[in-house]
Amino acid sequence: AVAEVIRLQRRIFARQRRLIEASEARKSPGFGRYRNEYLRAVSGYLAESGFGALCDAVAGARVAYVADYHTHRLAQKTLVTLVRAVQQQTDNIVIATEFVSRRHQTELDRFLAGRVSEATFLRRIRYREQWPYDIWPNFRQLFDLAAEQGLPMAAIDADSGLPLPERDRLAAEVIARAAVENPDATIVV
């Protein structure tokens, strides 16, 4: 059953990729390079695992990296399900997200605290300029979970014009700082 689910996910991924590539509004010079690096990184997997084993591994990790396909709603829904399940084992979770640029951490904190409206938050983080697709509805549930549960979120994205290794380095700095500031937390990236 797990193998069949993986085959189905790969077919869905391929279909989504074709749809996105066909409608891509902004083709930056670095996007092709980024996509090729990404595809190399996710071209295989080490072993099949069940959801319970995944939750155990995440709960036992200091930092857990969870890949998602930004435009695929099920990816974010699965992340929310995973975080809720991991909360059964540890209540100290920090969520690090690419959705928000690190320079907008203050706006993210204000939004999670309920001090600014959703519309104000999205305007201040320049959502429409940053994301060529309307993916906020996919991500809203993750932000709602963080706000409801009081889970801190760390904004890790950087200027999309930077080379991917530099963006990764900057994200790693934010994740490392979150680890130092939350020494007992599981950081879900």
Coordinates of N, CA and C in Angstrom, one line a residue:
A1 N 0.8 -1.2 0.0 CA 0.0 0.0 0.0 C 0.9 1.3 0.0
V2 N 1.9 1.2 0.8 CA 2.8 2.4 0.8 C 3.5 2.6 -0.5
A3 N 3.9 1.6 -1.2 CA 4.5 1.7 -2.5 C 3.5 2.3 -3.5
E4 N 2.3 1.9 -3.4 CA 1.2 2.5 -4.3 C 1.0 3.9 -4.0
V5 N 1.0 4.3 -2.8 CA 0.8 5.7 -2.4 C 2.0 6.6 -3.0
I6 N 3.2 6.0 -2.9 CA 4.4 6.7 -3.4 C 4.2 6.9 -4.9
R7 N 3.8 5.9 -5.6 CA 3.6 6.0 -7.1 C 2.6 7.0 -7.4
L8 N 1.5 7.0 -6.6 CA 0.4 8.0 -6.9 C 0.9 9.4 -6.6
Q9 N 1.7 9.6 -5.5 CA 2.2 10.9 -5.2 C 3.2 11.4 -6.3
R10 N 4.0 10.5 -6.9 CA 4.9 10.9 -7.9 C 4.1 11.3 -9.2
R11 N 3.0 10.6 -9.5 CA 2.2 10.9 -10.7 C 1.6 12.3 -10.4
I12 N 1.1 12.6 -9.2 CA 0.5 13.9 -8.9 C 1.5 14.9 -9.0
F13 N 2.7 14.7 -8.5 CA 3.8 15.6 -8.5 C 4.2 16.0 -10.0
A14 N 4.3 15.0 -10.8 CA 4.6 15.2 -12.2 C 3.6 16.0 -12.9
R15 N 2.3 15.7 -12.7 CA 1.2 16.5 -13.3 C 1.2 17.9 -12.8
Q16 N 1.4 18.1 -11.5 CA 1.5 19.5 -11.0 C 2.6 20.3 -11.6
R17 N 3.8 19.6 -11.7 CA 5.0 20.2 -12.3 C 4.7 20.7 -13.7
R18 N 4.1 19.8 -14.5 CA 3.7 20.1 -15.9 C 2.8 21.3 -16.0
L19 N 1.8 21.4 -15.1 CA 0.8 22.5 -15.1 C 1.5 23.8 -14.7
I20 N 2.4 23.7 -13.7 CA 3.1 24.9 -13.2 C 4.0 25.4 -14.3
E21 N 4.8 24.5 -14.9 CA 5.7 25.0 -15.9 C 5.0 25.6 -17.1
A22 N 3.8 25.1 -17.4 CA 3.1 25.6 -18.6 C 2.5 27.0 -18.3
S23 N 2.3 27.3 -17.0 CA 1.7 28.6 -16.6 C 2.6 29.5 -15.9
E24 N 3.9 29.1 -15.8 CA 4.8 29.9 -15.1 C 4.9 31.3 -15.6
A25 N 4.6 32.3 -14.7 CA 4.5 33.7 -15.1 C 5.9 34.3 -15.1
R26 N 6.8 34.0 -14.1 CA 8.1 34.6 -14.0 C 9.2 33.5 -14.2
K27 N 9.9 33.4 -15.3 CA 10.9 32.5 -15.4 C 12.2 33.2 -15.2
S28 N 12.7 33.1 -14.0 CA 14.0 33.8 -13.7 C 15.1 32.9 -14.2
P29 N 16.3 33.5 -14.5 CA 17.4 32.7 -14.9 C 17.8 31.6 -13.9
G30 N 17.7 31.9 -12.6 CA 18.1 31.0 -11.6 C 17.1 29.9 -11.3
F31 N 15.8 30.0 -11.8 CA 14.8 29.1 -11.5 C 15.1 27.7 -12.1
G32 N 15.6 27.6 -13.3 CA 15.9 26.4 -14.0 C 17.0 25.6 -13.2
R33 N 18.0 26.4 -12.8 CA 19.1 25.8 -12.0 C 18.5 25.3 -10.6
Y34 N 17.7 26.1 -10.0 CA 17.1 25.7 -8.7 C 16.3 24.4 -8.9
R35 N 15.5 24.4 -9.9 CA 14.6 23.2 -10.2 C 15.5 22.0 -10.4
N36 N 16.5 22.1 -11.2 CA 17.4 20.9 -11.4 C 18.1 20.4 -10.1
E37 N 18.5 21.4 -9.3 CA 19.1 21.0 -8.0 C 18.1 20.3 -7.1
Y38 N 16.9 20.8 -7.1 CA 15.8 20.2 -6.3 C 15.5 18.8 -6.8
L39 N 15.3 18.6 -8.1 CA 15.0 17.3 -8.7 C 16.1 16.3 -8.4
R40 N 17.3 16.7 -8.5 CA 18.4 15.8 -8.1 C 18.3 15.4 -6.6
A41 N 18.0 16.3 -5.8 CA 17.9 16.1 -4.3 C 16.8 15.1 -4.0
V42 N 15.7 15.2 -4.7 CA 14.5 14.4 -4.3 C 14.2 13.2 -5.3
S43 N 15.2 12.9 -6.1 CA 15.0 11.8 -7.1 C 14.8 10.4 -6.5
G44 N 15.2 10.2 -5.3 CA 15.1 8.9 -4.7 C 14.8 9.0 -3.2
Y45 N 14.6 7.9 -2.6 CA 14.3 7.9 -1.2 C 15.1 6.7 -0.6
L46 N 15.3 6.7 0.7 CA 16.1 5.7 1.4 C 15.3 4.5 1.7
A47 N 14.1 4.7 2.2 CA 13.3 3.5 2.6 C 11.8 4.0 2.7
E48 N 10.9 3.1 2.6 CA 9.5 3.4 2.9 C 9.2 3.3 4.4
S49 N 8.3 4.2 4.8 CA 8.0 4.3 6.2 C 6.6 4.6 6.4
G50 N 6.1 4.2 7.6 CA 4.7 4.5 7.9 C 4.6 5.9 8.6
F51 N 3.4 6.4 8.8 CA 3.2 7.7 9.4 C 3.6 7.7 10.8
G52 N 3.4 6.6 11.6 CA 3.8 6.6 13.0 C 5.3 6.6 13.1
A53 N 6.0 5.9 12.3 CA 7.5 6.0 12.3 C 8.0 7.3 12.0
L54 N 7.3 8.0 11.0 CA 7.7 9.4 10.7 C 7.5 10.3 11.8
C55 N 6.4 10.2 12.5 CA 6.1 11.1 13.7 C 7.1 10.8 14.8
D56 N 7.5 9.5 15.0 CA 8.5 9.2 16.0 C 9.8 9.8 15.7
A57 N 10.2 9.7 14.4 CA 11.5 10.3 14.0 C 11.5 11.8 14.1
V58 N 10.4 12.5 13.7 CA 10.4 13.9 13.8 C 10.4 14.4 15.3
A59 N 9.6 13.7 16.1 CA 9.6 14.0 17.6 C 10.9 13.8 18.2
G60 N 11.7 12.9 17.7 CA 13.0 12.6 18.3 C 14.1 13.4 17.7
A61 N 13.8 14.2 16.7 CA 14.9 15.0 16.0 C 15.0 16.4 16.6
R62 N 16.1 16.9 16.5 CA 16.3 18.3 16.9 C 15.8 19.3 15.8
V63 N 16.1 18.9 14.6 CA 15.6 19.7 13.4 C 15.1 18.6 12.4
A64 N 13.9 18.8 11.9 CA 13.3 17.9 10.9 C 12.9 18.8 9.7
Y65 N 13.5 18.4 8.5 CA 13.2 19.0 7.3 C 12.1 18.3 6.6
V66 N 11.0 19.0 6.2 CA 9.9 18.4 5.6 C 9.7 19.1 4.2
A67 N 9.9 18.3 3.2 CA 9.8 18.9 1.8 C 8.3 19.1 1.5
D68 N 8.0 20.2 0.8 CA 6.6 20.3 0.3 C 6.7 20.9 -1.1
Y69 N 5.6 20.7 -1.8 CA 5.4 21.3 -3.1 C 4.4 22.5 -2.9
H70 N 5.0 23.7 -2.9 CA 4.2 24.9 -2.4 C 2.8 25.0 -3.0
T71 N 2.7 24.6 -4.3 CA 1.4 24.8 -4.9 C 0.4 23.6 -4.7
H72 N 0.9 22.6 -4.0 CA 0.0 21.5 -3.8 C -0.6 21.5 -2.4
R73 N -1.8 21.8 -2.3 CA -2.5 22.0 -1.0 C -2.3 20.8 -0.1
L74 N -2.3 19.6 -0.6 CA -2.1 18.4 0.2 C -0.8 18.4 1.0
A75 N 0.2 19.0 0.4 CA 1.5 19.0 1.1 C 1.4 19.8 2.4
Q76 N 0.8 21.0 2.4 CA 0.7 21.8 3.6 C -0.3 21.1 4.6
K77 N -1.4 20.5 4.0 CA -2.3 19.8 4.9 C -1.6 18.6 5.6
T78 N -0.8 17.9 4.9 CA 0.0 16.8 5.5 C 0.9 17.4 6.6
L79 N 1.6 18.5 6.3 CA 2.5 19.1 7.3 C 1.7 19.4 8.6
V80 N 0.5 20.0 8.5 CA -0.3 20.3 9.6 C -0.7 19.0 10.4
T81 N -1.0 18.0 9.7 CA -1.3 16.7 10.3 C -0.1 16.2 11.0
L82 N 1.0 16.3 10.4 CA 2.3 15.8 11.0 C 2.6 16.6 12.3
V83 N 2.5 17.9 12.3 CA 2.8 18.7 13.4 C 1.8 18.4 14.6
R84 N 0.5 18.2 14.2 CA -0.5 17.9 15.3 C -0.1 16.5 15.9
A85 N 0.3 15.6 15.1 CA 0.6 14.2 15.6 C 1.9 14.3 16.4
V86 N 2.9 15.1 16.0 CA 4.1 15.2 16.8 C 3.8 15.9 18.1
Q87 N 2.9 16.8 18.2 CA 2.5 17.4 19.4 C 2.0 16.4 20.5
Q88 N 1.6 15.2 20.1 CA 1.2 14.2 21.0 C 2.5 13.7 21.8
Q89 N 3.6 13.9 21.2 CA 4.9 13.4 21.8 C 5.7 14.5 22.4
T90 N 5.6 15.7 21.9 CA 6.3 16.9 22.4 C 5.5 18.1 22.1
D91 N 5.4 19.0 23.1 CA 4.6 20.2 22.9 C 5.5 21.4 22.6
N92 N 6.8 21.1 22.5 CA 7.7 22.2 22.2 C 8.2 22.1 20.8
I93 N 7.5 22.8 19.9 CA 7.8 22.8 18.5 C 7.9 24.2 17.9
V94 N 8.9 24.4 17.1 CA 9.1 25.6 16.3 C 8.9 25.3 14.9
I95 N 8.1 26.1 14.2 CA 7.9 25.9 12.7 C 8.8 26.9 12.0
A96 N 9.6 26.5 11.1 CA 10.4 27.4 10.3 C 9.8 27.3 8.9
T97 N 9.5 28.5 8.3 CA 8.8 28.5 7.0 C 9.5 29.3 5.9
E98 N 9.5 28.8 4.7 CA 10.0 29.6 3.6 C 8.9 30.6 3.1
F99 N 7.7 30.4 3.5 CA 6.6 31.3 3.0 C 6.9 32.7 3.3
V100 N 7.6 33.0 4.4 CA 7.9 34.4 4.8 C 9.4 34.7 4.7
S101 N 9.7 35.8 4.2 CA 11.1 36.2 4.1 C 11.6 36.5 5.5
R102 N 12.8 36.2 5.8 CA 13.4 36.5 7.1 C 13.3 37.9 7.5
R103 N 13.3 38.8 6.5 CA 13.3 40.3 6.9 C 11.9 40.7 7.4
H104 N 10.9 39.8 7.3 CA 9.5 40.0 7.7 C 9.2 39.3 9.0
Q105 N 10.2 38.9 9.8 CA 9.9 38.1 11.0 C 9.0 38.9 11.9
T106 N 9.2 40.2 12.1 CA 8.4 41.0 13.0 C 6.9 41.0 12.5
E107 N 6.7 41.1 11.2 CA 5.3 41.0 10.7 C 4.7 39.6 11.0
L108 N 5.5 38.6 10.9 CA 5.0 37.2 11.1 C 4.6 37.1 12.6
D109 N 5.4 37.6 13.5 CA 5.1 37.6 14.9 C 3.9 38.4 15.3
R110 N 3.7 39.5 14.7 CA 2.5 40.4 14.9 C 1.3 39.6 14.4
F111 N 1.3 39.0 13.3 CA 0.2 38.3 12.7 C -0.2 37.1 13.6
L112 N 0.8 36.3 14.1 CA 0.5 35.2 14.9 C -0.1 35.6 16.3
A113 N 0.3 36.8 16.7 CA -0.2 37.3 18.0 C -1.6 38.0 17.9
G114 N -2.1 38.0 16.6 CA -3.4 38.6 16.4 C -3.4 40.2 16.4
R115 N -2.2 40.8 16.2 CA -2.1 42.2 16.3 C -2.3 42.9 14.9
V116 N -2.2 42.1 13.8 CA -2.5 42.6 12.5 C -3.5 41.6 11.8
S117 N -4.3 42.1 10.9 CA -5.2 41.3 10.2 C -4.4 40.5 9.1
E118 N -5.1 39.5 8.6 CA -4.5 38.7 7.5 C -4.2 39.5 6.3
A119 N -5.1 40.4 5.9 CA -4.8 41.3 4.7 C -3.6 42.2 5.0
T120 N -3.5 42.7 6.2 CA -2.4 43.6 6.5 C -1.1 42.8 6.5
F121 N -1.1 41.6 7.1 CA 0.0 40.7 7.1 C 0.5 40.4 5.7
L122 N -0.4 40.0 4.8 CA 0.0 39.6 3.5 C 0.5 40.8 2.7
R123 N -0.1 41.9 2.9 CA 0.4 43.1 2.2 C 1.8 43.5 2.7
R124 N 2.1 43.4 4.0 CA 3.4 43.8 4.6 C 4.5 42.9 4.2
I125 N 4.1 41.6 4.0 CA 5.2 40.6 3.6 C 5.4 40.6 2.1
R126 N 4.6 41.4 1.4 CA 4.7 41.5 0.0 C 4.3 40.2 -0.7
Y127 N 3.3 39.5 -0.2 CA 2.9 38.2 -0.6 C 2.7 38.2 -2.2
R128 N 1.9 39.1 -2.7 CA 1.6 39.1 -4.1 C 2.8 39.2 -5.0
E129 N 3.8 40.0 -4.5 CA 5.0 40.2 -5.3 C 6.0 39.0 -5.1
Q130 N 5.9 38.4 -4.0 CA 6.9 37.3 -3.7 C 6.4 36.0 -4.4
W131 N 5.2 35.7 -4.4 CA 4.7 34.4 -4.9 C 3.8 34.6 -6.1
P132 N 4.3 34.0 -7.2 CA 3.5 34.1 -8.5 C 2.2 33.3 -8.5
Y133 N 2.0 32.5 -7.5 CA 0.8 31.6 -7.5 C 0.1 32.0 -6.2
D134 N -1.2 31.8 -6.2 CA -2.0 32.1 -5.0 C -1.9 30.9 -4.0
I135 N -0.9 30.8 -3.2 CA -0.7 29.7 -2.4 C -1.1 29.9 -0.9
W136 N -1.4 31.2 -0.6 CA -1.8 31.5 0.8 C -2.9 30.5 1.3
P137 N -4.0 30.2 0.5 CA -5.0 29.3 1.0 C -4.4 28.0 1.5
N138 N -3.3 27.5 0.8 CA -2.7 26.3 1.2 C -2.0 26.4 2.5
F139 N -1.3 27.5 2.7 CA -0.5 27.7 3.9 C -1.2 28.3 5.1
R140 N -2.4 28.9 4.9 CA -3.1 29.5 6.0 C -3.3 28.5 7.2
Q141 N -3.6 27.3 6.9 CA -3.9 26.3 7.9 C -2.7 26.1 8.8
L142 N -1.5 26.2 8.3 CA -0.3 26.0 9.1 C -0.1 27.2 10.0
F143 N -0.4 28.4 9.5 CA -0.3 29.6 10.3 C -1.4 29.7 11.4
D144 N -2.6 29.2 11.0 CA -3.7 29.1 12.0 C -3.3 28.1 13.1
L145 N -2.7 27.0 12.8 CA -2.3 26.0 13.8 C -1.3 26.7 14.8
A146 N -0.3 27.4 14.2 CA 0.8 28.0 15.0 C 0.1 29.1 15.9
A147 N -0.8 29.9 15.4 CA -1.4 30.9 16.2 C -2.3 30.2 17.3
E148 N -3.1 29.2 17.0 CA -4.0 28.5 18.0 C -3.2 27.9 19.1
Q149 N -2.1 27.2 18.7 CA -1.3 26.5 19.7 C -0.1 27.2 20.3
G150 N 0.1 28.5 19.9 CA 1.2 29.3 20.4 C 2.5 28.8 20.0
L151 N 2.6 28.2 18.8 CA 3.9 27.7 18.3 C 4.6 28.8 17.6
P152 N 5.9 29.0 18.0 CA 6.7 30.0 17.3 C 6.9 29.6 15.9
M153 N 7.0 30.6 15.0 CA 7.4 30.4 13.6 C 8.6 31.3 13.3
A154 N 9.5 30.7 12.6 CA 10.7 31.4 12.1 C 10.6 31.6 10.6
A155 N 10.7 32.8 10.1 CA 10.7 33.1 8.7 C 12.1 32.9 8.2
I156 N 12.3 32.0 7.2 CA 13.6 31.6 6.7 C 13.9 31.9 5.3
D157 N 13.0 32.5 4.5 CA 13.2 32.7 3.1 C 14.1 33.9 3.0
A158 N 14.8 34.0 1.8 CA 15.7 35.1 1.5 C 15.3 35.6 0.1
D159 N 16.0 36.7 -0.3 CA 15.8 37.3 -1.6 C 15.9 36.2 -2.7
S160 N 14.9 36.0 -3.5 CA 14.9 35.0 -4.6 C 16.0 35.3 -5.6
G161 N 16.5 36.5 -5.6 CA 17.6 36.8 -6.6 C 19.0 36.2 -6.2
L162 N 19.1 35.8 -4.9 CA 20.3 35.3 -4.5 C 20.6 33.9 -5.0
P163 N 21.8 33.4 -5.1 CA 22.0 32.0 -5.5 C 21.5 31.1 -4.4
L164 N 21.1 29.9 -4.8 CA 20.5 29.0 -3.9 C 21.4 28.6 -2.7
P165 N 22.7 28.4 -2.9 CA 23.6 28.2 -1.7 C 23.6 29.3 -0.7
E166 N 23.5 30.5 -1.2 CA 23.4 31.7 -0.3 C 22.1 31.7 0.5
R167 N 21.0 31.5 -0.2 CA 19.7 31.4 0.4 C 19.7 30.3 1.4
D168 N 20.3 29.1 1.1 CA 20.3 28.1 2.1 C 21.1 28.4 3.3
R169 N 22.2 29.1 3.1 CA 23.1 29.5 4.2 C 22.3 30.5 5.2
L170 N 21.6 31.4 4.6 CA 20.8 32.4 5.4 C 19.7 31.7 6.1
A171 N 19.1 30.8 5.5 CA 18.0 30.0 6.2 C 18.6 29.2 7.3
A172 N 19.8 28.6 7.1 CA 20.5 27.8 8.1 C 20.8 28.7 9.3
E173 N 21.2 29.9 9.1 CA 21.4 30.9 10.2 C 20.2 31.1 11.1
V174 N 19.0 31.3 10.4 CA 17.8 31.5 11.2 C 17.4 30.2 11.9
I175 N 17.6 29.0 11.3 CA 17.3 27.8 12.0 C 18.2 27.6 13.2
A176 N 19.5 27.8 13.0 CA 20.4 27.7 14.1 C 20.1 28.6 15.3
R177 N 19.7 29.9 14.9 CA 19.3 30.8 16.0 C 18.1 30.3 16.7
A178 N 17.1 29.8 16.0 CA 15.9 29.2 16.6 C 16.3 28.0 17.5
A179 N 17.2 27.2 17.1 CA 17.7 26.1 17.9 C 18.3 26.6 19.2
V180 N 19.1 27.6 19.2 CA 19.7 28.2 20.4 C 18.7 28.8 21.3
E181 N 17.8 29.6 20.7 CA 16.7 30.2 21.5 C 15.7 29.3 22.1
N182 N 15.5 28.1 21.5 CA 14.6 27.1 21.9 C 15.3 25.8 22.1
P183 N 16.1 25.6 23.1 CA 17.0 24.5 23.2 C 16.3 23.1 23.4
D184 N 15.1 23.1 23.8 CA 14.3 21.9 24.0 C 13.3 21.6 22.9
A185 N 13.3 22.4 21.9 CA 12.3 22.3 20.8 C 12.7 21.4 19.7
T186 N 11.7 20.8 19.1 CA 11.9 20.2 17.8 C 11.5 21.3 16.8
I187 N 12.5 21.5 15.8 CA 12.3 22.5 14.8 C 11.9 21.8 13.5
V188 N 10.6 22.1 13.1 CA 10.1 21.5 11.9 C 10.2 22.6 10.8
V189 N 11.1 22.3 9.8 CA 11.4 23.2 8.7 C 10.6 22.8 7.5

